[in-house]
Coordinates of C-alpha atoms and ligand atoms in Angstrom, one line a residue:
X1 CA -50.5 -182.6 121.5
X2 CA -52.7 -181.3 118.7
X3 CA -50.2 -178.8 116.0
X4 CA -53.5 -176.9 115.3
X5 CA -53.7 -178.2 111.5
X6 CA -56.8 -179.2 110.1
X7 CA -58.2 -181.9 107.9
X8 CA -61.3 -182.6 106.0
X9 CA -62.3 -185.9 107.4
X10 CA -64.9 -188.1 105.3
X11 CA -67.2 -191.5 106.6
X12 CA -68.1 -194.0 104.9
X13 CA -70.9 -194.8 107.1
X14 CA -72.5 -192.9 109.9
X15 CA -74.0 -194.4 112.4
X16 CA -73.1 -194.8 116.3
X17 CA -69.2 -194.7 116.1
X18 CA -68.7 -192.7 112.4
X19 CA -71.2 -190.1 114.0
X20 CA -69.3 -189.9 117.7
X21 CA -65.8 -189.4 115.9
X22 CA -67.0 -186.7 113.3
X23 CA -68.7 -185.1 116.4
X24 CA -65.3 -185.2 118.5
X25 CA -63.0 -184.1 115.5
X26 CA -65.1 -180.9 115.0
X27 CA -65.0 -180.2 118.5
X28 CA -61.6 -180.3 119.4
X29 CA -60.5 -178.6 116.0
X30 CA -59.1 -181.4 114.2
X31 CA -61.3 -181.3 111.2
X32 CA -61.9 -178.6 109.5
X33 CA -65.1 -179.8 107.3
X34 CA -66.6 -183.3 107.7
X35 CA -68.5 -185.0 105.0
X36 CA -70.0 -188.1 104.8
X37 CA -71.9 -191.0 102.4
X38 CA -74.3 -193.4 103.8
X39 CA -76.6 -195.7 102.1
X40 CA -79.2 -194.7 104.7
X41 CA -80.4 -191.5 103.2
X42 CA -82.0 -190.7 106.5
X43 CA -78.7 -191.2 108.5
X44 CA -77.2 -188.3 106.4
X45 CA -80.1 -186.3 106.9
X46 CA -79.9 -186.9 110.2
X47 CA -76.3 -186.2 110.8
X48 CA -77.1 -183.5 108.4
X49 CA -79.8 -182.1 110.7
X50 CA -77.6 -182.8 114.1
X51 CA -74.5 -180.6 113.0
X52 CA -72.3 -183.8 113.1
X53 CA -71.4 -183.3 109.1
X54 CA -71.1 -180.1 106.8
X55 CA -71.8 -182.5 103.8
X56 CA -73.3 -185.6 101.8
X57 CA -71.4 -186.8 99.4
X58 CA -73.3 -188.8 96.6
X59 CA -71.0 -191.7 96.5
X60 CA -67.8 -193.2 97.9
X61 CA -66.0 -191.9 94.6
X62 CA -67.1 -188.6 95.2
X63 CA -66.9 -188.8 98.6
X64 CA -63.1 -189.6 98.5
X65 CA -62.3 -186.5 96.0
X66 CA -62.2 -184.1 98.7
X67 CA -61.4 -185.7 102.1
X68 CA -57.8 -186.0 103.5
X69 CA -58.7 -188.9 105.8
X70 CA -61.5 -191.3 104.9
X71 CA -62.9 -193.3 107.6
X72 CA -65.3 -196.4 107.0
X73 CA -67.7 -196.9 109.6
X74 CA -70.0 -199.4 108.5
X75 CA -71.0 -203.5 109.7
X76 CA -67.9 -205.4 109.2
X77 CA -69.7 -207.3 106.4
X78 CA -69.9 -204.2 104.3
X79 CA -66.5 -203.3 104.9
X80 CA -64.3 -205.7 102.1
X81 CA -65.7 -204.4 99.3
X82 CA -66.0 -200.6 100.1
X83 CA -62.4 -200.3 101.5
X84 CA -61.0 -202.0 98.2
X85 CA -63.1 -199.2 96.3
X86 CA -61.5 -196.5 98.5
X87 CA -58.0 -197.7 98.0
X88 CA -58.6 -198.3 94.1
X89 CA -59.6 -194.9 94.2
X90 CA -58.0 -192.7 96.7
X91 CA -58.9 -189.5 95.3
X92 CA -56.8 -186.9 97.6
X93 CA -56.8 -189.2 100.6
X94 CA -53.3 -189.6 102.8
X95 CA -54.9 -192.5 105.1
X96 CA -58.0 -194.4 104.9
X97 CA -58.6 -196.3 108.0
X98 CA -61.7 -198.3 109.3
X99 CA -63.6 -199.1 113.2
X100 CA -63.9 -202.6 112.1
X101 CA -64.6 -204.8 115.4
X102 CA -62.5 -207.7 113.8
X103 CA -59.5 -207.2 112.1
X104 CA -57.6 -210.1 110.3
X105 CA -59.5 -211.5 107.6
X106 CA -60.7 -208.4 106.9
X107 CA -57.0 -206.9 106.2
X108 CA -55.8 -210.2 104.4
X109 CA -58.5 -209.8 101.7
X110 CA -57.8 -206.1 101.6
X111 CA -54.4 -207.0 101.5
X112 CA -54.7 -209.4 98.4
X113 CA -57.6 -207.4 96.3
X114 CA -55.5 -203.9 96.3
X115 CA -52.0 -204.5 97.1
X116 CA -50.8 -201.2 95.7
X117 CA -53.0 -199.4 97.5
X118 CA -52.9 -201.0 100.8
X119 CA -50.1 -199.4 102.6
X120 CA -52.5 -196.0 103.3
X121 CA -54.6 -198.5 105.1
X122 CA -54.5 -198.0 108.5
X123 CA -56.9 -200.4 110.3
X124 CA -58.7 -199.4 113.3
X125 CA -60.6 -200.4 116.2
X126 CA -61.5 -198.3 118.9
X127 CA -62.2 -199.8 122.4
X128 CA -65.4 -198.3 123.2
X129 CA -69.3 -198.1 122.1
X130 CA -72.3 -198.5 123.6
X131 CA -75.7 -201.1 123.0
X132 CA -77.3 -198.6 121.3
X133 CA -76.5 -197.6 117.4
X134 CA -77.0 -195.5 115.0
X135 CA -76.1 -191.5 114.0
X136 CA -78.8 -190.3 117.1
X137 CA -77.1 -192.8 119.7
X138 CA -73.6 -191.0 118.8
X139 CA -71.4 -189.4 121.8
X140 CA -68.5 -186.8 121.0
X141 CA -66.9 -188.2 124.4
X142 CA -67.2 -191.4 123.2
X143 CA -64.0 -192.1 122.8
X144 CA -62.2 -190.4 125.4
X145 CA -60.1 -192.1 127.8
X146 CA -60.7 -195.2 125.7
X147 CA -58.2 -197.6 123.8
X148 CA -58.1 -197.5 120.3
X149 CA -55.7 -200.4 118.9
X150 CA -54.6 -199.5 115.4
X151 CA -52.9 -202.7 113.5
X152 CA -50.4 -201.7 110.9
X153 CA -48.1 -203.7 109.4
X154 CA -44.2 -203.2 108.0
X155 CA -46.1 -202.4 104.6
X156 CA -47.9 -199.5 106.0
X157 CA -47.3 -196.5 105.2
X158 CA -45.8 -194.1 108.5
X159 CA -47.6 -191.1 107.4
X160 CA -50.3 -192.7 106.7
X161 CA -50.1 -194.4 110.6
X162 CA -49.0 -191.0 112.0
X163 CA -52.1 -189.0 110.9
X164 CA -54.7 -191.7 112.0
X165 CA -52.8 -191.7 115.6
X166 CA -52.9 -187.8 115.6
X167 CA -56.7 -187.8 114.6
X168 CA -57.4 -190.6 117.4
X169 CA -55.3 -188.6 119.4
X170 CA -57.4 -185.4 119.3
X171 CA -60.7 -187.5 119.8
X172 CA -59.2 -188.2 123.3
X173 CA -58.2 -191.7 122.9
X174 CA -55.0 -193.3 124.0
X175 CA -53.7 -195.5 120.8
X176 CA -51.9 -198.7 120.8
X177 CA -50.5 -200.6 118.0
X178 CA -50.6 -205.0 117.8
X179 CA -50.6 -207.8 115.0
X180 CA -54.0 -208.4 113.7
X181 CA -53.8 -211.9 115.0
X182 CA -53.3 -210.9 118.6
X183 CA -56.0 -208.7 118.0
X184 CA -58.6 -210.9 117.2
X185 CA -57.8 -213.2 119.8
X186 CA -57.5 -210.6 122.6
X187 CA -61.0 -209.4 121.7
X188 CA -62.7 -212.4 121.0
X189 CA -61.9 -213.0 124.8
X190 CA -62.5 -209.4 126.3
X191 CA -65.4 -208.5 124.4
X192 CA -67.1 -210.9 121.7
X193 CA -67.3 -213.8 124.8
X194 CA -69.5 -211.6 126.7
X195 CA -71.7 -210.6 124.1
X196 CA -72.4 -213.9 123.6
X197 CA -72.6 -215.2 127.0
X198 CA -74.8 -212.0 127.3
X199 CA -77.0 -213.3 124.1
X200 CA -77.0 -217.1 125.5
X201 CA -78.5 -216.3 128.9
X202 CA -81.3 -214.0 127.8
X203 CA -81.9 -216.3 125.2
X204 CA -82.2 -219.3 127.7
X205 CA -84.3 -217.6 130.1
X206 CA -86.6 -216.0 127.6
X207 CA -86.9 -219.7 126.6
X208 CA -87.9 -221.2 130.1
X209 CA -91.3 -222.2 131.6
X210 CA -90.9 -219.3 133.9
X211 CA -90.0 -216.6 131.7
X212 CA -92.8 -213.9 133.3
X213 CA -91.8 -214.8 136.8
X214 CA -87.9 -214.6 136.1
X215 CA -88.1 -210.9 134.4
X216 CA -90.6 -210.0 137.3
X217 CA -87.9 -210.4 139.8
X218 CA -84.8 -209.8 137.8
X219 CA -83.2 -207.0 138.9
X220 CA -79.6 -204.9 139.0
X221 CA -77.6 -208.0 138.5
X222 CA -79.7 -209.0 135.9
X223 CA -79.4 -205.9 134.0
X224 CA -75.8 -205.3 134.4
X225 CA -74.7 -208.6 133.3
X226 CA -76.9 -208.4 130.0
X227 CA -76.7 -204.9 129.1
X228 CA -75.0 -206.1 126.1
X229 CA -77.6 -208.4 124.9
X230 CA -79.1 -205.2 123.9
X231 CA -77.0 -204.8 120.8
X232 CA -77.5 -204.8 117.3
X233 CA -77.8 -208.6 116.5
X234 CA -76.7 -208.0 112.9
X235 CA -73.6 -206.0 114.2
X236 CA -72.8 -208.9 116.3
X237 CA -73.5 -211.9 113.8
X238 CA -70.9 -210.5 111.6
X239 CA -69.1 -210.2 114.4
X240 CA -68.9 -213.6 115.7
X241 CA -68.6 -215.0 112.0
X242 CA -65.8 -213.4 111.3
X243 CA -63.7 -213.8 114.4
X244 CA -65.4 -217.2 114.4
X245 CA -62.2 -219.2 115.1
X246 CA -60.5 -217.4 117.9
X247 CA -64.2 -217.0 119.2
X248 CA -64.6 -221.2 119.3
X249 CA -61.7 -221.2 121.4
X250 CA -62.3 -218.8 123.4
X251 CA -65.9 -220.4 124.0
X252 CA -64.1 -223.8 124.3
X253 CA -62.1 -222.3 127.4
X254 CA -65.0 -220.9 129.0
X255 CA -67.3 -224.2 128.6
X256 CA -64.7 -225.9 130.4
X257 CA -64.5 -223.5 132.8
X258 CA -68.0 -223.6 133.3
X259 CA -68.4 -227.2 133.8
X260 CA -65.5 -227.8 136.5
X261 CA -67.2 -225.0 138.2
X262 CA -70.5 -227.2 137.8
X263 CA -68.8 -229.5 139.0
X264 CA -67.8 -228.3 142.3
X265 CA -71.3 -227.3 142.9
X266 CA -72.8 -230.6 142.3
X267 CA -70.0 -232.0 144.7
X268 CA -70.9 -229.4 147.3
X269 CA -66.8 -228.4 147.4
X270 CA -67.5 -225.2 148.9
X271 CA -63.6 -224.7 149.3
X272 CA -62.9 -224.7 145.3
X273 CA -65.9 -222.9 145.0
X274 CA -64.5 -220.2 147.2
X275 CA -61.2 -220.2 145.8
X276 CA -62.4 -219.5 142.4
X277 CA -64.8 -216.3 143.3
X278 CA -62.0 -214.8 145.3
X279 CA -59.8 -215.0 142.8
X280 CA -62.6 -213.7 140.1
X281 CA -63.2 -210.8 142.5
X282 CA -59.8 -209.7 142.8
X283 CA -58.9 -210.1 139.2
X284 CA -62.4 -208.1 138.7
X285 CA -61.8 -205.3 141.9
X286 CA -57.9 -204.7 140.0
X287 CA -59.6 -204.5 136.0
X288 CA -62.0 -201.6 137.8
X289 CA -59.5 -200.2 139.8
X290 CA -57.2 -199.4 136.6
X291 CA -60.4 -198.4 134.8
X292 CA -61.5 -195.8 136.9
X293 CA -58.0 -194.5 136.7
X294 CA -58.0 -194.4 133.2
X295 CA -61.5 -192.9 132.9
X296 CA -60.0 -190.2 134.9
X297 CA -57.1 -190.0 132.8
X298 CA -54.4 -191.0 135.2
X299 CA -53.3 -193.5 133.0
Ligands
LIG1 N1 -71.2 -200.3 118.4 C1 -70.1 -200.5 119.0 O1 -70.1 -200.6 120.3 C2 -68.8 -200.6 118.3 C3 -67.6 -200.3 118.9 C4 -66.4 -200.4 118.2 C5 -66.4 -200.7 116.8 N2 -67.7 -200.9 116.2 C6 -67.7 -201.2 114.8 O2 -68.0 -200.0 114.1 C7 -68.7 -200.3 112.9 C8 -70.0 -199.5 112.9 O3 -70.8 -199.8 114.0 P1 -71.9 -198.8 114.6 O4 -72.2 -199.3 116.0 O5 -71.5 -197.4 114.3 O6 -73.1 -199.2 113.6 P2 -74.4 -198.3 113.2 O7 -75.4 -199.3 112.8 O8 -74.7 -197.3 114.3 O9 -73.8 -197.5 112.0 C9 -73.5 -198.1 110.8 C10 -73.8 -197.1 109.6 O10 -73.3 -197.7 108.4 C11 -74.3 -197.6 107.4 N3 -74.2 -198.7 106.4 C12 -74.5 -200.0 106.6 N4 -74.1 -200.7 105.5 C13 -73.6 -199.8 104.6 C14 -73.0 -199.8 103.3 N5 -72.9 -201.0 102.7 N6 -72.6 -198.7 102.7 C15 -72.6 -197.5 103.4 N7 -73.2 -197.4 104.6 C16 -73.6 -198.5 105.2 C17 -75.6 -197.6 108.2 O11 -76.7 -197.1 107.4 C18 -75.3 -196.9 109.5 O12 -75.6 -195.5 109.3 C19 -68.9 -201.8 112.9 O13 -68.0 -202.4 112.1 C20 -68.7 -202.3 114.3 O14 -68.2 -203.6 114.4 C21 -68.8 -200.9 116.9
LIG2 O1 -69.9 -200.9 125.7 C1 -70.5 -201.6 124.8 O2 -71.7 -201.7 124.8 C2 -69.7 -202.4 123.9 O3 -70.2 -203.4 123.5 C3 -68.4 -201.9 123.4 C4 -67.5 -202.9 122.8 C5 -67.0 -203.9 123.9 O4 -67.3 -205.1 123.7 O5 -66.4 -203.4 124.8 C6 -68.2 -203.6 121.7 C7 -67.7 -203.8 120.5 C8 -66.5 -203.2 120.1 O6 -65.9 -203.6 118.9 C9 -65.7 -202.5 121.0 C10 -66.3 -202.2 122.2

């Protein structure tokens, strides 16, 4: 529960997920300015424009003179080199944490370039976002009812934890704390897999002879299984590249998956066949189940 103080929260970056948590920290209270820096002049303008920051800073140095949290929002790629200038030169900051879809060679570089500095790193990742990007595309309920897993280690500093949970808190998430290697490898199965699998099918049937007639009659199904294919292919090339080892295995798994399912089509085994979408519908019917319940905030 919020104790009604106020911070002035800066992002580095400000696109889809910068923009939705500067929009939900004004609105519950918990910030009392927001300012960002970009490189994207218009993205400042625009968040400028939109309400979702008080001010543009003219550079992460100046940028980190006045904030009391700093939050780095951009591509993963960008994010090596602009946390170790945040930490180099914290300015006034108690915490800087990041969104950063992948976590563990990102924070063992971190780690190594700025030692000193690191322990008011608190890296971050929250569990939701959409296809769509940038500072228009951003949602101040984004984030509520959604995971965010924060992955500190015995170096970090517990203030510097306890005011990223609080500010995660007040955007309405629920937070959870894990090892960067479990991490990776949890989300390389729950959500880079799909986005590739989503990326692979379009990608194959945009490639076949019958393309026209196959998005003619594609429908719900269709869409719902490649929403995701949707995304920002940069965003997701840095993705896979830098979880690129727990992503292998976990597209390893899944090929072989794939072809003893092959196989029991090709050997008309209706049985197995059976067996295997009954027990993919009810691990499927449970995962909704609990996710409506924690959309609704029962959990
Ligand atoms: N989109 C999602 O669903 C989602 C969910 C959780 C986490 N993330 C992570 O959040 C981060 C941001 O993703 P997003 O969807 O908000 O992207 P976005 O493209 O909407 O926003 C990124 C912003 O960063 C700016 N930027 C890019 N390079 C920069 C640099 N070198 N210096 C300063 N600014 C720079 C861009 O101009 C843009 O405004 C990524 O690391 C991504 O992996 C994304
Ligand atoms: O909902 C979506 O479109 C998302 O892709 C969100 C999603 C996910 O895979 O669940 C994507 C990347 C993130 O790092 C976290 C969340």
């Amino acid at each position: 529960m919020s104790d009604g103080t106020q911070y002035s929260v800066g992002f580095v970056g400000i696109g889809l997920i910068g923009g939705s948590l500067a929009r939900a920290l004004k609105n519950s209270g918990f910030a009392s300015s927001v300012s960002a820096w970009d490189r994207d002049a218009d993205a400042l303008e625009q968040a400028l424009k939109l309400g979702i920051i008080d001010t543009a800073s003219g550079s992460v140095a100046a940028l980190m003179q006045t904030v009391n949290i700093a939050v780095l929002a951009t591509p993963t790629i960008a994010c090596e080199s602009l946390i170790i200038d945040m930490l180099k030169e914290p300015g006034i900051a108690q915490c800087i944490t990041d969104v950063a879809s992948v976590k563990g060679d990102l924070y063992r570089r971190v780690v190594d370039a700025a030692p000193a500095g690191a322990a008011i790193y608190v890296p971050g990742h929250p569990i939701a976002g959409s296809e769509r990007s940038g500072v228009a595309a951003s949602d101040a309920a984004l984030f509520e009812h959604h995971r965010v897993i924060l992955t500190p280690d015995s170096n970090t500093d517990p203030l510097a934890l306890g005011l990223v949970q609080k500010m995660w808190a007040a955007a309405g998430a629920t937070v959870q704390c894990m090892g960067v290697e479990e991490h990776d490898n949890v989300l390389a199965a729950t959500s880079h897999l799909p986005h590739v699998l989503a990326y692979a099918l379009v990608d194959a049937l945009a490639q076949s002879p019958i393309r026209d007639d196959i998005f003619r009659f594609a429908a719900g199904g269709f869409r719902d299984f490649t929403r995701i294919a949707s995304s920002d292919p940069v965003m997701w090339r840095d993705i896979s590249l830098a979880n690129r080892d727990a992503l292998l295995s976990s597209l390893d798994g899944f090929c072989d998956h794939l072809n003893t399912l092959r196989s029991f089509i090709a050997a008309r085994d209706g049985e197995a066949l059976e067996n295997i979408f009954r027990s993919s519908k009810s691990a499927r019917d449970e995962f909704a189940r609990d996710l409506a319940m924690r959309e609704r905030g029962e959990t």
